[in-house]
């Protein structure tokens, strides 16, 4: 199973010369690249929470809930299910414990969140098939990682620069001009994005200003 992994948005400002023109004319274009990455480390987040057995009897009202299932019992069942799914105990990390609100007129229910490190999305299917969902509050995919991320960054930048150069070339040629050499490239900033691996360089070319 493949998924796109979050990487940095790269913004580059590059200035080109325009052949046979004065130096006060330029063009700005944006080039982007999209890289599909297969994660080799998946953080799967599971939050458990205490509950009442009466919640699942199909007849009791909230004010009649009495038999609370303790957090320790729910955690023991979860760890047993994870072991059956082939997840080692050292891959399970406690992320946080507690809660910040209570339902009006009811007992405070304690929760605990686990960060489970997986290497294959098929392991999630194994977990879901075995887990007892009564004590599960939330389950979701968290951070995705790849040990070769730097290589993907570099490849993305290169492909984005090539895309911007191609765009600048055909726009300039449509005006009967020729694209010259790169004068400068400035990286303007970056931020994280999910789920796309996208790089956005801008090119400035000497010539009449055209901004897309």
Coordinates of C-alpha atoms in Angstrom, one line a residue:
X1 CA 0.0 0.0 0.0
X2 CA 1.4 3.4 -1.0
X3 CA 0.7 6.8 0.4
X4 CA 2.1 10.3 -0.1
X5 CA 4.2 11.4 2.8
X6 CA 4.4 14.9 4.2
X7 CA 7.6 16.8 3.3
X8 CA 8.6 20.5 3.0
X9 CA 7.2 23.0 0.6
X10 CA 10.3 24.6 -1.0
X11 CA 10.0 28.1 -2.5
X12 CA 12.9 29.3 -4.7
X13 CA 13.4 32.6 -6.4
X14 CA 15.7 32.3 -9.4
X15 CA 16.7 35.1 -11.8
X16 CA 17.6 34.4 -15.4
X17 CA 19.0 36.6 -18.1
X18 CA 17.1 37.2 -21.3
X19 CA 19.2 37.1 -24.4
X20 CA 19.5 40.2 -26.5
X21 CA 17.5 42.3 -24.0
X22 CA 18.3 44.9 -21.4
X23 CA 19.0 43.8 -17.8
X24 CA 15.9 45.4 -16.3
X25 CA 13.4 43.0 -17.7
X26 CA 12.4 39.6 -16.2
X27 CA 9.8 36.9 -15.9
X28 CA 8.5 35.1 -12.8
X29 CA 7.1 31.6 -13.0
X30 CA 6.3 28.8 -10.5
X31 CA 7.3 25.2 -11.0
X32 CA 6.1 22.4 -8.8
X33 CA 6.9 18.7 -8.3
X34 CA 4.9 16.0 -6.6
X35 CA 6.7 13.0 -5.1
X36 CA 5.0 9.8 -4.0
X37 CA 6.8 8.2 -1.1
X38 CA 6.3 4.8 0.5
X39 CA 6.8 5.2 4.3
X40 CA 9.0 2.8 6.2
X41 CA 7.8 3.9 9.6
X42 CA 4.2 4.5 10.4
X43 CA 3.0 5.9 13.7
X44 CA -0.5 4.5 14.5
X45 CA -2.2 6.3 17.4
X46 CA -4.8 4.5 19.6
X47 CA -6.5 6.1 22.5
X48 CA -8.4 4.0 25.1
X49 CA -10.9 5.2 27.6
X50 CA -12.7 3.8 30.6
X51 CA -16.4 2.9 29.9
X52 CA -19.4 1.4 31.6
X53 CA -20.6 -2.1 30.8
X54 CA -24.2 -0.8 30.8
X55 CA -23.4 1.3 27.7
X56 CA -23.5 -1.8 25.6
X57 CA -26.5 -3.7 27.1
X58 CA -28.9 -2.0 24.7
X59 CA -31.4 -0.9 27.4
X60 CA -29.6 1.2 30.1
X61 CA -29.8 5.0 30.2
X62 CA -26.7 7.1 31.0
X63 CA -28.0 7.8 34.5
X64 CA -28.1 4.0 35.1
X65 CA -24.5 3.3 34.3
X66 CA -22.8 1.7 37.3
X67 CA -20.2 -0.8 36.3
X68 CA -17.0 1.0 35.1
X69 CA -14.4 -1.0 33.2
X70 CA -11.0 0.2 34.5
X71 CA -8.3 1.6 32.3
X72 CA -5.8 -1.2 33.3
X73 CA -8.2 -3.9 32.1
X74 CA -8.7 -2.1 28.8
X75 CA -5.0 -1.7 28.3
X76 CA -4.3 -5.3 29.1
X77 CA -6.7 -6.4 26.4
X78 CA -5.3 -3.9 23.9
X79 CA -1.7 -5.2 24.4
X80 CA -2.9 -8.8 24.1
X81 CA -4.6 -7.9 20.8
X82 CA -1.5 -6.1 19.5
X83 CA 0.7 -9.1 20.4
X84 CA -1.7 -11.3 18.4
X85 CA -1.3 -9.0 15.5
X86 CA 2.5 -9.4 15.6
X87 CA 3.3 -6.1 17.3
X88 CA 6.2 -6.2 19.7
X89 CA 5.8 -4.5 23.1
X90 CA 8.8 -2.3 22.5
X91 CA 7.0 -0.8 19.5
X92 CA 4.2 0.5 21.8
X93 CA 4.9 3.9 23.5
X94 CA 2.6 5.7 25.9
X95 CA 2.0 9.2 24.5
X96 CA -0.2 10.7 27.2
X97 CA -2.7 9.7 30.0
X98 CA -5.6 11.6 31.5
X99 CA -8.6 13.5 30.2
X100 CA -9.7 17.1 30.1
X101 CA -13.5 16.9 30.5
X102 CA -16.4 14.8 31.9
X103 CA -19.9 14.3 30.8
X104 CA -22.4 16.1 32.9
X105 CA -23.7 14.0 35.8
X106 CA -21.3 11.1 35.1
X107 CA -18.0 9.8 36.5
X108 CA -14.7 11.1 35.2
X109 CA -13.4 8.7 32.6
X110 CA -9.6 8.3 32.3
X111 CA -8.0 7.8 28.9
X112 CA -4.6 6.8 27.7
X113 CA -3.1 7.3 24.2
X114 CA -0.5 5.0 22.6
X115 CA 1.9 5.6 19.7
X116 CA 2.5 2.3 18.0
X117 CA 5.4 2.2 15.5
X118 CA 4.6 0.0 12.4
X119 CA 6.5 -0.8 9.3
X120 CA 3.7 -1.9 7.0
X121 CA 0.1 -0.7 6.5
X122 CA -1.0 -4.3 6.5
X123 CA -0.3 -4.3 10.2
X124 CA -3.1 -1.8 10.7
X125 CA -5.6 -4.3 9.1
X126 CA -4.3 -7.0 11.5
X127 CA -4.9 -4.7 14.5
X128 CA -8.4 -3.6 13.4
X129 CA -9.4 -7.3 12.9
X130 CA -8.4 -8.3 16.5
X131 CA -9.1 -5.2 18.6
X132 CA -12.0 -5.0 21.1
X133 CA -13.5 -1.6 20.2
X134 CA -15.5 -1.2 23.4
X135 CA -12.7 0.6 25.2
X136 CA -11.3 2.4 22.1
X137 CA -11.9 6.1 22.0
X138 CA -9.9 7.0 18.8
X139 CA -7.7 5.2 16.2
X140 CA -5.8 7.0 13.5
X141 CA -2.6 7.2 11.4
X142 CA -0.2 9.8 12.8
X143 CA 3.2 10.8 11.5
X144 CA 4.7 8.9 8.4
X145 CA 8.5 8.7 8.0
X146 CA 11.0 7.5 5.5
X147 CA 14.8 7.2 6.1
X148 CA 15.6 8.5 2.6
X149 CA 13.6 11.7 3.1
X150 CA 16.6 14.0 2.3
X151 CA 17.0 12.2 -1.0
X152 CA 13.3 12.8 -1.8
X153 CA 13.7 16.5 -0.9
X154 CA 16.6 16.9 -3.3
X155 CA 14.9 15.1 -6.1
X156 CA 11.7 17.2 -5.6
X157 CA 13.7 20.4 -5.7
X158 CA 15.5 19.4 -8.9
X159 CA 12.2 18.3 -10.7
X160 CA 10.5 21.5 -9.6
X161 CA 13.4 23.7 -10.9
X162 CA 13.2 21.8 -14.2
X163 CA 9.4 22.3 -14.4
X164 CA 9.8 26.1 -13.8
X165 CA 12.6 26.4 -16.4
X166 CA 10.4 24.6 -19.0
X167 CA 7.5 27.0 -18.2
X168 CA 9.7 30.0 -18.4
X169 CA 11.2 28.8 -21.7
X170 CA 7.9 28.3 -23.6
X171 CA 6.4 31.6 -22.2
X172 CA 9.4 33.6 -23.4
X173 CA 9.5 31.8 -26.7
X174 CA 5.8 32.6 -27.3
X175 CA 6.9 36.3 -27.2
X176 CA 9.7 35.6 -29.7
X177 CA 12.4 35.9 -27.1
X178 CA 15.2 33.6 -25.8
X179 CA 15.7 32.4 -22.3
X180 CA 19.2 33.0 -20.9
X181 CA 21.3 31.7 -18.0
X182 CA 20.3 31.6 -14.3
X183 CA 21.4 34.7 -12.4
X184 CA 20.3 33.8 -8.9
X185 CA 18.2 31.3 -6.9
X186 CA 16.9 32.2 -3.5
X187 CA 15.1 29.8 -1.2
X188 CA 12.3 31.9 0.4
X189 CA 10.9 29.6 3.1
X190 CA 9.2 26.2 3.8
X191 CA 6.5 24.6 5.8
X192 CA 5.0 21.1 6.3
X193 CA 2.2 19.8 4.3
X194 CA 0.2 16.5 4.2
X195 CA -0.4 14.4 2.2
X196 CA 1.4 16.0 -0.8
X197 CA 5.2 16.1 -1.4
X198 CA 5.3 19.4 -3.2
X199 CA 8.1 21.8 -4.1
X200 CA 7.4 25.3 -5.4
X201 CA 10.4 27.3 -6.8
X202 CA 9.9 30.7 -8.5
X203 CA 12.1 31.8 -11.4
X204 CA 12.9 35.4 -12.3
X205 CA 14.2 35.9 -15.8
X206 CA 15.4 39.3 -17.1
X207 CA 12.7 40.6 -19.5
X208 CA 9.2 42.0 -19.2
X209 CA 7.7 41.0 -15.9
X210 CA 5.1 38.2 -16.2
X211 CA 3.8 36.7 -12.9
X212 CA 1.6 33.5 -13.0

